[in-house]
XYZ file of C-alpha atoms in Angstrom:
679
model
C 18.227 5.539 25.193
C 18.940 8.885 23.554
C 17.390 9.401 20.136
C 18.498 12.218 17.854
C 15.650 13.178 15.527
C 16.646 14.741 12.228
C 13.745 16.529 10.508
C 14.074 16.324 6.738
C 13.346 19.476 4.685
C 9.660 19.759 3.893
C 7.618 22.733 2.685
C 3.891 21.991 2.683
C 1.542 23.839 0.384
C -0.325 26.687 2.077
C -3.828 25.812 3.236
C -6.524 28.443 2.698
C -8.171 29.971 5.731
C -10.644 27.747 7.483
C -14.120 28.181 6.141
C -13.381 28.297 2.410
C -15.395 25.445 0.991
C -16.297 24.232 4.463
C -19.152 21.792 4.794
C -22.178 23.013 6.693
C -25.321 20.971 7.219
C -28.273 21.266 9.514
C -27.140 18.068 11.207
C -23.687 19.183 12.281
C -20.143 18.124 11.536
C -18.380 14.957 10.329
C -18.622 11.689 12.306
C -14.896 10.818 12.560
C -13.370 13.192 15.106
C -10.199 11.435 16.348
C -7.535 9.059 15.048
C -4.897 7.870 17.524
C -1.969 5.713 16.436
C 0.427 4.238 18.993
C 3.336 2.147 17.723
C 5.999 0.137 19.538
C 8.981 -0.598 17.297
C 11.115 -3.553 18.378
C 14.072 -4.150 16.106
C 12.710 -4.663 12.594
C 9.058 -5.130 13.577
C 6.362 -3.022 15.172
C 3.077 -3.486 16.998
C 0.530 -0.746 16.366
C -2.846 0.163 17.858
C -5.110 2.390 15.768
C -8.077 3.987 17.561
C -10.808 5.620 15.443
C -13.258 7.786 17.374
C -16.716 8.418 15.894
C -19.225 10.916 17.296
C -22.855 11.193 16.247
C -23.828 14.871 15.765
C -27.281 13.898 14.497
C -30.595 13.580 16.335
C -31.120 10.076 14.901
C -28.990 6.894 15.114
C -25.990 7.006 12.780
C -24.077 4.530 10.627
C -20.606 5.830 9.717
C -18.413 4.476 6.915
C -14.711 5.340 6.854
C -12.316 4.283 4.065
C -8.777 4.425 5.410
C -5.254 3.153 4.698
C -3.000 0.835 6.670
C 0.554 -0.295 5.843
C 0.324 -2.832 3.026
C 2.499 -5.377 4.862
C 0.694 -5.028 8.189
C -1.206 -7.933 9.744
C -4.473 -6.815 11.339
C -4.915 -9.217 14.254
C -7.638 -7.718 16.412
C -10.553 -5.286 16.682
C -12.433 -3.896 19.685
C -15.596 -1.794 19.837
C -16.036 0.580 22.809
C -19.280 2.474 23.425
C -20.682 3.880 26.675
C -19.831 1.239 29.275
C -19.586 -1.558 26.716
C -16.427 -3.231 25.360
C -16.922 -5.815 22.605
C -14.055 -7.794 21.089
C -14.299 -8.372 17.366
C -14.418 -11.854 15.861
C -12.714 -12.768 12.585
C -15.173 -14.529 10.278
C -15.531 -15.370 6.625
C -16.428 -12.084 4.933
C -19.942 -13.005 3.822
C -20.789 -14.371 7.276
C -19.375 -11.258 8.956
C -21.509 -9.009 6.756
C -24.637 -11.015 7.555
C -23.905 -10.780 11.290
C -23.362 -7.026 11.018
C -26.503 -6.413 8.937
C -28.635 -8.508 11.290
C -27.351 -6.613 14.309
C -28.060 -3.217 12.737
C -31.577 -4.317 11.769
C -32.159 -5.541 15.334
C -31.117 -2.205 16.841
C -27.750 -3.360 18.222
C -24.466 -1.496 17.987
C -22.030 -3.166 15.623
C -18.805 -2.563 13.694
C -17.164 -4.359 10.772
C -13.640 -3.951 9.341
C -12.933 -5.175 5.797
C -9.904 -5.181 3.477
C -10.410 -3.970 -0.102
C -6.755 -3.646 -1.100
C -3.574 -4.652 0.772
C -3.429 -1.039 2.004
C -7.082 0.115 1.766
C -9.647 -0.858 4.396
C -13.195 0.148 5.283
C -14.810 0.502 8.693
C -18.560 0.609 9.238
C -19.953 1.452 12.650
C -23.729 1.311 13.045
C -26.397 2.393 15.506
C -24.335 5.137 17.126
C -26.852 6.971 19.320
C -27.384 10.761 19.080
C -24.578 12.567 20.894
C -22.774 9.278 21.566
C -19.082 8.658 20.972
C -17.852 5.226 19.846
C -14.233 4.067 19.525
C -12.990 1.202 17.370
C -9.487 -0.114 18.066
C -7.462 -2.141 15.574
C -4.306 -4.040 16.504
C -1.703 -4.804 13.865
C 1.849 -6.020 13.439
C 4.099 -4.891 10.615
C 7.691 -5.518 9.501
C 10.107 -2.655 8.934
C 11.921 -2.942 5.597
C 15.678 -2.490 5.924
C 17.863 -1.184 3.101
C 21.137 0.701 2.828
C 21.700 1.042 6.557
C 18.216 2.206 7.566
C 14.887 0.674 8.529
C 11.692 2.487 7.554
C 8.549 2.826 9.659
C 5.841 4.090 7.328
C 2.230 4.630 8.306
C -0.160 5.936 5.616
C -2.847 8.390 6.706
C -5.032 9.019 3.642
C -6.464 7.060 0.704
C -5.582 9.117 -2.364
C -7.938 9.370 -5.352
C -7.280 6.652 -7.898
C -7.816 6.514 -11.637
C -10.665 4.130 -12.500
C -10.544 2.662 -16.036
C -13.158 0.481 -17.702
C -16.835 0.533 -18.678
C -19.460 1.199 -15.967
C -21.311 -1.797 -14.567
C -25.088 -1.726 -14.899
C -25.884 -2.853 -11.352
C -26.003 -1.582 -7.800
C -22.769 -0.112 -6.450
C -20.569 -2.265 -4.243
C -19.841 0.639 -1.895
C -20.697 4.225 -1.019
C -17.799 6.047 -2.691
C -18.031 8.601 -5.484
C -16.498 6.496 -8.282
C -18.563 4.190 -10.485
C -17.872 0.448 -10.452
C -16.466 -0.716 -13.795
C -15.585 -3.986 -15.489
C -11.888 -3.246 -14.798
C -12.459 -2.094 -11.184
C -15.690 -3.752 -9.983
C -15.257 -2.362 -6.478
C -14.287 1.206 -7.410
C -17.063 2.599 -5.186
C -15.454 0.933 -2.166
C -12.037 2.611 -2.600
C -13.148 6.146 -3.562
C -14.287 8.096 -0.494
C -15.520 11.657 -1.060
C -12.800 14.310 -0.856
C -12.990 17.343 1.408
C -13.085 20.714 -0.262
C -9.950 22.889 0.151
C -9.846 24.899 3.344
C -12.093 22.650 5.409
C -11.204 23.177 9.077
C -9.193 20.256 10.386
C -11.985 17.704 10.866
C -9.985 15.027 12.698
C -7.754 15.290 15.758
C -4.665 13.212 14.959
C -2.344 11.792 17.627
C 0.601 9.561 16.781
C 3.395 8.199 18.950
C 6.261 5.758 18.345
C 8.342 4.031 21.029
C 11.623 2.579 19.709
C 13.459 -0.439 21.132
C 16.442 -1.359 18.913
C 16.383 -4.908 20.352
C 20.160 -5.211 20.212
C 20.636 -3.556 16.836
C 22.957 -0.528 16.816
C 20.672 2.513 16.425
C 22.080 5.752 15.063
C 20.188 8.626 13.521
C 16.394 8.773 13.387
C 15.020 10.928 10.567
C 11.430 12.149 10.368
C 10.077 12.857 6.898
C 7.039 15.061 6.138
C 6.063 15.521 9.814
C 7.599 17.226 12.836
C 8.043 14.972 15.856
C 9.320 15.563 19.371
C 11.117 13.228 21.773
C 9.072 12.795 24.929
C 11.094 10.566 27.244
C 12.000 8.072 24.527
C 8.601 8.272 22.835
C 8.436 10.163 19.546
C 5.229 12.164 19.224
C 3.634 13.987 16.333
C 3.077 17.665 16.984
C -0.587 18.628 17.483
C -2.591 20.032 14.595
C -1.243 17.793 11.819
C -3.738 16.713 9.158
C -4.510 13.268 7.777
C -3.161 14.163 4.333
C 0.215 12.425 3.919
C 2.198 9.401 5.059
C 4.045 9.367 8.371
C 7.614 8.160 7.789
C 10.491 7.494 10.174
C 13.864 6.183 9.033
C 15.938 4.473 11.706
C 19.674 4.156 11.166
C 20.320 0.551 12.187
C 23.620 -1.199 11.709
C 23.538 -4.351 9.554
C 22.924 -7.729 11.172
C 22.296 -11.313 10.096
C 20.068 -13.648 12.069
C 17.775 -16.655 12.122
C 15.008 -16.106 14.663
C 12.749 -19.016 15.641
C 9.413 -17.988 17.179
C 7.665 -21.093 18.579
C 3.890 -21.303 18.563
C 2.181 -20.464 21.815
C 1.162 -23.591 23.685
C 3.961 -25.709 22.265
C 5.748 -27.837 24.852
C 9.108 -27.031 23.284
C 10.481 -24.680 20.670
C 11.282 -27.629 18.401
C 7.595 -28.529 17.983
C 7.229 -25.767 15.434
C 6.616 -22.125 14.820
C 7.690 -19.298 12.530
C 11.239 -18.548 11.402
C 12.574 -15.200 10.169
C 15.862 -15.329 8.266
C 17.936 -12.218 7.521
C 21.089 -12.535 5.400
C 23.419 -10.083 3.697
C 25.743 -10.381 0.730
C 28.776 -8.199 0.090
C 31.033 -7.706 -2.875
C 31.012 -6.529 -6.460
C 29.630 -8.147 -9.570
C 30.608 -7.880 -13.191
C 27.593 -6.236 -14.811
C 25.883 -8.006 -17.694
C 24.709 -6.035 -20.713
C 21.300 -4.643 -19.800
C 18.052 -3.930 -21.561
C 16.274 -1.237 -19.527
C 12.760 0.075 -20.183
C 11.645 3.177 -18.281
C 7.884 3.634 -17.936
C 7.078 7.163 -16.741
C 3.669 8.246 -15.442
C 2.737 11.723 -16.683
C -0.987 11.615 -15.781
C -2.888 14.425 -14.101
C -2.239 13.235 -10.547
C 1.530 13.613 -11.169
C 1.312 17.416 -11.299
C 3.611 19.782 -9.411
C 6.672 18.521 -7.586
C 5.878 14.901 -8.478
C 6.336 15.500 -12.216
C 9.614 17.319 -11.553
C 10.821 14.446 -9.368
C 9.745 11.829 -11.930
C 11.646 13.578 -14.725
C 14.767 13.855 -12.570
C 14.518 10.244 -11.451
C 14.216 8.939 -15.002
C 17.061 11.142 -16.208
C 19.306 9.870 -13.405
C 18.583 6.288 -14.429
C 19.418 7.020 -18.066
C 22.709 8.614 -16.989
C 23.772 5.312 -15.359
C 23.557 3.366 -18.632
C 26.701 2.327 -20.480
C 27.516 1.726 -24.129
C 26.837 -1.990 -23.664
C 23.234 -1.325 -22.600
C 20.050 -0.787 -24.578
C 17.032 1.186 -23.406
C 13.593 2.595 -24.176
C 11.496 5.326 -22.554
C 7.690 5.111 -22.504
C 5.806 8.055 -21.021
C 2.096 7.596 -20.556
C -1.199 9.070 -19.454
C -4.178 7.964 -21.573
C -1.759 7.519 -24.493
C 1.783 6.123 -24.675
C 4.567 8.319 -26.064
C 8.116 7.371 -27.066
C 11.223 9.466 -27.645
C 11.118 11.349 -30.952
C 13.995 10.356 -33.213
C 14.593 6.968 -31.562
C 13.361 3.590 -32.833
C 10.085 2.208 -31.520
C 11.977 -0.605 -29.792
C 15.207 -0.621 -27.802
C 18.001 1.835 -28.633
C 21.728 1.591 -27.999
C 22.684 3.690 -24.972
C 24.973 6.014 -26.925
C 25.581 9.570 -25.777
C 23.376 10.914 -28.587
C 20.465 8.582 -27.769
C 20.674 9.229 -24.040
C 20.672 12.987 -24.716
C 17.527 12.658 -26.831
C 15.833 10.680 -24.057
C 16.694 13.247 -21.397
C 15.480 16.008 -23.712
C 12.173 14.142 -24.094
C 11.845 13.835 -20.320
C 12.439 17.548 -19.824
C 9.330 18.320 -21.857
C 6.940 16.056 -19.945
C 4.018 17.704 -18.164
C 1.154 16.183 -16.198
C -2.052 15.557 -18.126
C -4.851 13.048 -18.667
C -5.739 9.736 -17.067
C -3.585 6.919 -15.707
C -3.951 4.121 -18.282
C -1.098 2.022 -16.901
C -1.819 -1.415 -18.309
C -0.846 -0.766 -21.958
C 2.572 0.852 -21.310
C 3.532 -1.932 -18.904
C 2.508 -4.564 -21.434
C 4.452 -2.774 -24.158
C 7.491 -2.314 -21.924
C 7.529 -5.987 -20.913
C 7.201 -6.954 -24.567
C 10.399 -5.078 -25.429
C 12.381 -7.123 -22.904
C 12.574 -10.403 -24.807
C 16.316 -11.097 -24.984
C 17.007 -13.623 -22.211
C 20.775 -13.382 -22.817
C 20.753 -9.890 -21.302
C 19.805 -8.504 -17.892
C 16.187 -7.377 -18.444
C 15.012 -4.486 -16.255
C 11.729 -2.576 -16.236
C 11.475 0.578 -14.095
C 8.086 2.162 -13.355
C 8.049 5.742 -12.036
C 4.580 6.710 -10.760
C 2.415 7.564 -7.772
C 0.561 4.313 -8.414
C -2.886 5.874 -8.019
C -4.907 3.367 -10.035
C -7.798 1.157 -9.022
C -7.233 -1.779 -11.420
C -4.253 -3.294 -9.606
C -5.444 -6.893 -9.946
C -6.075 -6.462 -13.669
C -2.531 -5.151 -14.185
C -0.892 -7.927 -12.161
C -2.824 -10.609 -14.028
C -2.204 -9.136 -17.498
C 1.456 -8.033 -17.606
C 3.985 -10.862 -18.317
C 6.804 -10.457 -15.797
C 8.547 -13.841 -16.036
C 12.301 -13.373 -16.377
C 12.168 -9.620 -15.753
C 13.358 -7.539 -12.829
C 10.813 -4.844 -12.081
C 11.722 -1.854 -9.924
C 9.081 0.662 -8.912
C 9.696 4.255 -7.847
C 6.710 5.628 -5.933
C 6.564 9.426 -5.955
C 3.896 10.862 -3.659
C 3.211 11.844 -0.057
C 0.373 9.301 -0.017
C 1.725 6.726 -2.461
C -0.108 3.519 -3.432
C 2.593 1.421 -1.794
C 0.497 -1.733 -1.713
C 0.323 -1.983 -5.495
C 3.882 -0.820 -6.213
C 5.283 -3.226 -3.636
C 3.308 -6.120 -5.114
C 4.490 -5.283 -8.634
C 8.145 -5.076 -7.561
C 7.908 -8.328 -5.616
C 6.472 -10.154 -8.630
C 9.295 -8.766 -10.729
C 12.001 -9.811 -8.227
C 12.895 -6.155 -7.818
C 12.578 -3.344 -5.294
C 10.131 -0.613 -4.427
C 11.635 2.777 -3.576
C 9.576 5.519 -1.936
C 10.206 9.170 -2.820
C 7.985 11.325 -0.622
C 9.636 14.678 -1.373
C 12.080 16.259 -3.804
C 14.577 16.580 -0.968
C 14.888 12.787 -0.713
C 15.180 12.193 -4.448
C 18.976 12.122 -4.647
C 19.236 9.610 -1.791
C 16.488 7.461 -3.284
C 18.061 7.482 -6.739
C 21.374 6.367 -5.288
C 19.515 3.310 -4.002
C 17.823 2.762 -7.370
C 21.216 2.947 -9.114
C 22.339 -0.076 -7.089
C 19.104 -1.955 -7.824
C 19.337 -1.473 -11.579
C 22.838 -2.831 -11.506
C 23.386 -6.570 -11.450
C 22.361 -8.345 -8.235
C 25.020 -9.977 -6.090
C 23.196 -13.289 -5.689
C 20.488 -14.888 -7.854
C 18.825 -18.313 -8.185
C 18.288 -18.498 -4.433
C 17.306 -21.636 -2.553
C 16.517 -22.256 1.108
C 16.707 -25.497 3.047
C 17.492 -26.908 6.455
C 21.167 -27.449 7.107
C 22.220 -31.123 6.878
C 21.904 -33.065 10.139
C 20.555 -30.003 11.960
C 16.959 -31.194 12.245
C 15.244 -27.954 11.150
C 12.526 -28.622 8.576
C 10.751 -25.945 6.502
C 7.063 -26.801 6.165
C 6.008 -27.193 2.524
C 4.448 -24.216 0.722
C 5.052 -21.776 3.579
C 7.836 -19.933 1.755
C 6.653 -18.546 -1.580
C 9.249 -18.612 -4.407
C 8.471 -14.934 -4.949
C 10.038 -14.199 -1.556
C 13.371 -15.671 -2.654
C 14.296 -12.790 -4.916
C 17.770 -11.632 -5.820
C 20.124 -10.075 -3.251
C 21.395 -6.575 -4.049
C 24.191 -4.559 -2.410
C 23.041 -3.019 0.857
C 19.714 -4.854 0.821
C 19.373 -7.878 3.115
C 17.232 -10.821 2.141
C 14.450 -11.294 4.709
C 12.453 -14.523 4.436
C 9.943 -16.007 6.836
C 8.096 -19.311 6.903
C 6.909 -22.118 9.121
C 9.232 -24.761 10.605
C 9.474 -27.941 12.683
C 12.459 -29.066 14.700
C 15.485 -26.949 15.611
C 18.885 -26.072 14.255
C 20.051 -24.053 11.270
C 18.975 -22.942 7.799
C 21.112 -22.581 4.691
C 20.427 -20.153 1.882
C 22.374 -20.575 -1.333
C 22.579 -19.001 -4.750
C 24.636 -18.277 -7.852
C 24.443 -21.977 -8.850
C 26.090 -23.104 -5.629
C 28.893 -20.529 -5.601
C 27.378 -18.544 -2.698
C 26.063 -19.952 0.560
C 25.229 -18.795 4.070
C 24.229 -20.962 7.078
C 22.723 -19.468 10.234
C 21.792 -21.201 13.486
C 18.420 -20.374 14.992
C 17.876 -18.321 18.133
C 14.583 -18.878 19.951
C 12.579 -15.696 20.646
C 9.009 -15.614 21.969
C 7.125 -13.393 19.502
C 3.492 -13.605 18.388
C 4.171 -10.767 15.946
C 6.503 -12.939 13.846
C 3.758 -15.436 13.048
C 1.222 -12.702 12.279
C 3.666 -10.959 9.910
C 4.432 -14.245 8.148
C 0.729 -15.064 7.835
C -0.013 -11.650 6.311
C 2.773 -12.005 3.730
C 1.673 -15.551 2.911
C -1.952 -14.468 2.515
C -0.910 -11.596 0.252
C 1.015 -14.002 -1.986
C -2.034 -16.258 -2.228
C -4.330 -13.294 -2.887
C -2.073 -12.164 -5.728
C -2.147 -15.685 -7.140
C -5.938 -15.615 -6.878
C -6.025 -12.333 -8.820
C -4.184 -14.036 -11.684
C -6.088 -17.343 -11.613
C -9.076 -17.450 -9.242
C -10.249 -20.871 -8.060
C -12.648 -21.997 -5.352
C -9.985 -24.190 -3.727
C -7.530 -21.306 -3.488
C -10.186 -19.034 -1.998
C -10.993 -21.675 0.621
C -7.306 -22.067 1.451
C -6.949 -18.302 1.940
C -9.944 -18.243 4.281
C -8.621 -21.178 6.314
C -5.164 -19.629 6.802
C -6.700 -16.265 7.708
C -8.976 -17.783 10.354
C -6.311 -20.156 11.701
C -3.837 -17.344 12.361
C -6.472 -14.649 13.094
C -5.126 -12.289 10.434
C -7.509 -10.215 8.301
C -7.514 -10.746 4.520
C -9.736 -9.913 1.523
C -11.992 -12.927 2.160
C -12.521 -12.395 5.884
C -13.656 -9.532 8.113
C -13.580 -8.546 11.768
C -17.057 -7.975 13.191
C -18.068 -6.823 16.678
C -21.714 -6.978 17.796
C -23.064 -5.561 21.064
C -25.662 -7.853 22.612
C -27.569 -4.871 23.990
C -30.416 -3.433 21.878
C -30.086 0.374 21.820
C -32.559 1.462 19.117
C -36.009 0.389 17.943
C -34.556 -1.070 14.751
C -35.052 1.912 12.451
C -32.550 2.326 9.630
C -29.675 4.493 10.912
C -28.697 7.651 9.044
C -25.775 6.715 6.706
C -22.690 8.932 6.430
C -19.522 8.232 4.439
C -16.581 10.090 5.990
C -14.857 12.430 3.466
C -11.058 12.380 3.434
C -8.366 14.973 2.827
C -6.909 15.621 -0.616
C -3.307 14.374 -0.284
C -0.751 17.042 0.487
C 1.249 18.081 -2.566
C -1.533 17.403 -5.051
C -2.242 20.326 -7.311
C -5.351 22.380 -6.491
C -6.898 21.602 -9.887
C -6.911 17.928 -8.937
C -9.749 18.758 -6.562
C -12.022 19.217 -9.572
C -11.418 15.717 -10.935
C -10.608 13.654 -7.849
C -11.332 10.941 -7.128
C -12.847 9.604 -10.335
C -10.049 10.804 -12.694
C -11.654 9.182 -15.722
C -10.547 9.009 -19.347
C -9.426 11.766 -21.688
C -11.642 14.291 -23.434
C -12.670 13.331 -26.944
C -12.223 16.938 -28.051
C -8.494 16.912 -27.351
C -6.293 13.855 -26.786
C -3.978 15.937 -24.661
C -6.545 17.503 -22.365
C -6.868 16.436 -18.749
C -10.101 14.778 -17.700
C -12.956 17.311 -17.579
C -14.332 18.378 -14.206
C -17.789 17.276 -13.105
C -19.304 20.478 -14.480
C -18.342 19.465 -18.028
C -19.227 15.786 -18.414
C -20.059 16.094 -22.101
C -16.439 15.565 -23.121
C -16.269 12.106 -21.580
C -16.341 9.145 -23.948
C -19.337 6.890 -23.542
C -17.162 4.091 -22.166
C -15.843 6.192 -19.271
C -17.454 6.030 -15.842
C -19.530 9.145 -15.245
C -18.247 11.147 -12.290
C -20.586 11.645 -9.402
C -21.079 15.303 -8.478
C -18.608 16.668 -5.943
C -20.908 17.116 -2.986
C -20.728 20.386 -1.123
C -22.403 18.597 1.772
C -21.524 14.907 1.574
C -23.210 14.236 4.903
C -26.646 14.694 3.445
C -28.395 11.560 2.206
C -26.535 9.006 0.139
C -27.185 5.320 -0.390
C -27.679 3.101 2.595
C -24.532 1.312 3.690
C -26.121 -1.505 5.634
C -24.648 -4.173 3.376
C -27.406 -4.335 0.727
C -24.960 -3.607 -2.110
C -23.464 -6.636 -3.911
C -19.893 -7.666 -3.346
C -17.237 -6.783 -5.932
C -16.772 -9.301 -8.721
C -13.755 -10.998 -7.145
C -15.718 -11.671 -3.955
C -19.099 -12.597 -5.372
C -20.326 -16.115 -4.858
C -18.778 -17.650 -1.800
C -18.357 -14.443 0.200
C -21.831 -13.065 -0.281
């Protein structure tokens, strides 16, 4: 197979010479020294192995904590710990039990590792009792789907957890994690998702290797475009060039031709394919629709993390959306940081999309600059409140980098029933987990804009999404007399969203029997029936289980119950897929230390590429506005006096984050949403 790789334009910010702000301690360098990612893409799915190498530069046993991202739709299905001549396979257990097993092993002087999920795309790894001079490797195995839209599939692998804005009042109790942000009532686990940030100019602390092997699996493959990174073709394997930093997402776009299919993946051990398994349905709709009058609310993030090219791209994106409105439409623009602003001269509610009103809105957008904190809940509530006319097509568009920590609070507090919510994520390390969840709840789409050069292409896609969908009111059922039965509650209604031009509907679930499935919509006017093809694939079941668990976790965030938590745990353990209530733990039976407490180190991470240098002073706590000026950005750690009493106090930016720090042996309480059963 010949693959033509098209590098997209990308101009990274210059990095100061190595040594400026470098960390130097008497105990050596950072513990994480290698990250290797090897992916095998097969059609519209991929299997990935992530290897994290830790080295102990200390003269005492070490416990390393690393907060890292994974694709938000990926199913983590395995973990392996390798040290010296030992190989230990991880076991998936209920999260509280896994923590107890890990803590007991560390106290007993055994090597151990534990992997936990804190957000759909944020995970933490703890590796304990690494001996002086020893190197330990932890391998994670995961399966992920590749979203397909407008003639291209996207393989995205995030490489850094960006600083997130943490709203709320500080909690008066021990921290849940070892990060630099304070736990608050709005984000009770903020300290688990806020790793320390490396100072600018730190010599590349981690050797990154990444490779992707592509098998189209019968789909017509055209152009392959690499965004943000330079890759080379090594005998059909795409490899990242050496020396790249862990500071931005890795993105490949694969030009596949469209295809419809119903794939049946029987469970392993079944005597026949008809006994049951996982189905994956892909359908397309073509044609034009007569647009309904629309009410469109644009919510634009202008907070401090949106500085530089991101603010320029956000203004352009919003202006392009306004230009697509017609005289039959109404609209409103809400720009926000720690306050919410509207367009001067326009009513507080919706305005007719006349030429004069659209000009005023674009003029307002042109004056937006980045400032302040990311108080996202209020503008989303206000925007949803404006969309009350059910006789019109109601659309809410959020343009942001999504770097907030109170995702669950937002999802549980913003009324989205009857709305279509589209999210435009602008960043090279975007919070895709949250923006994807928000779009899915709003029956809309998430569009990633990782550079200004891709903005025009992305906005062309958004233009189609904001227009009327081709098919709505979808239903899915086994075709009559075909014998294929969908198991109850394995296909969430949220997955049966609308079908838009150029965007296939992809639905998976569990089945019994064999035959065909029928998907219908538009009150019976549109229908498609596909006959199943049997394909042996463990990845299909893992990907379904991850999506199903994410739906249940989102439901739990809105209305937590003990029964729902138990159901999530059972599904996670049954299908061996990591979730927020379970954890992978690996314990070496060999005792390697005398049981003394290992030296704790939390691995610092890169500041995401493209973030403005001044963000270094406020990342990653990014707390509320200064009382002295409502338009000032959050003060740096050296000037905490301007913070309101309700804001979490920033921890000092450590010049040597390796030194000291709280123990990370599991003595901290669980975040609020996990307390009780999982502790």
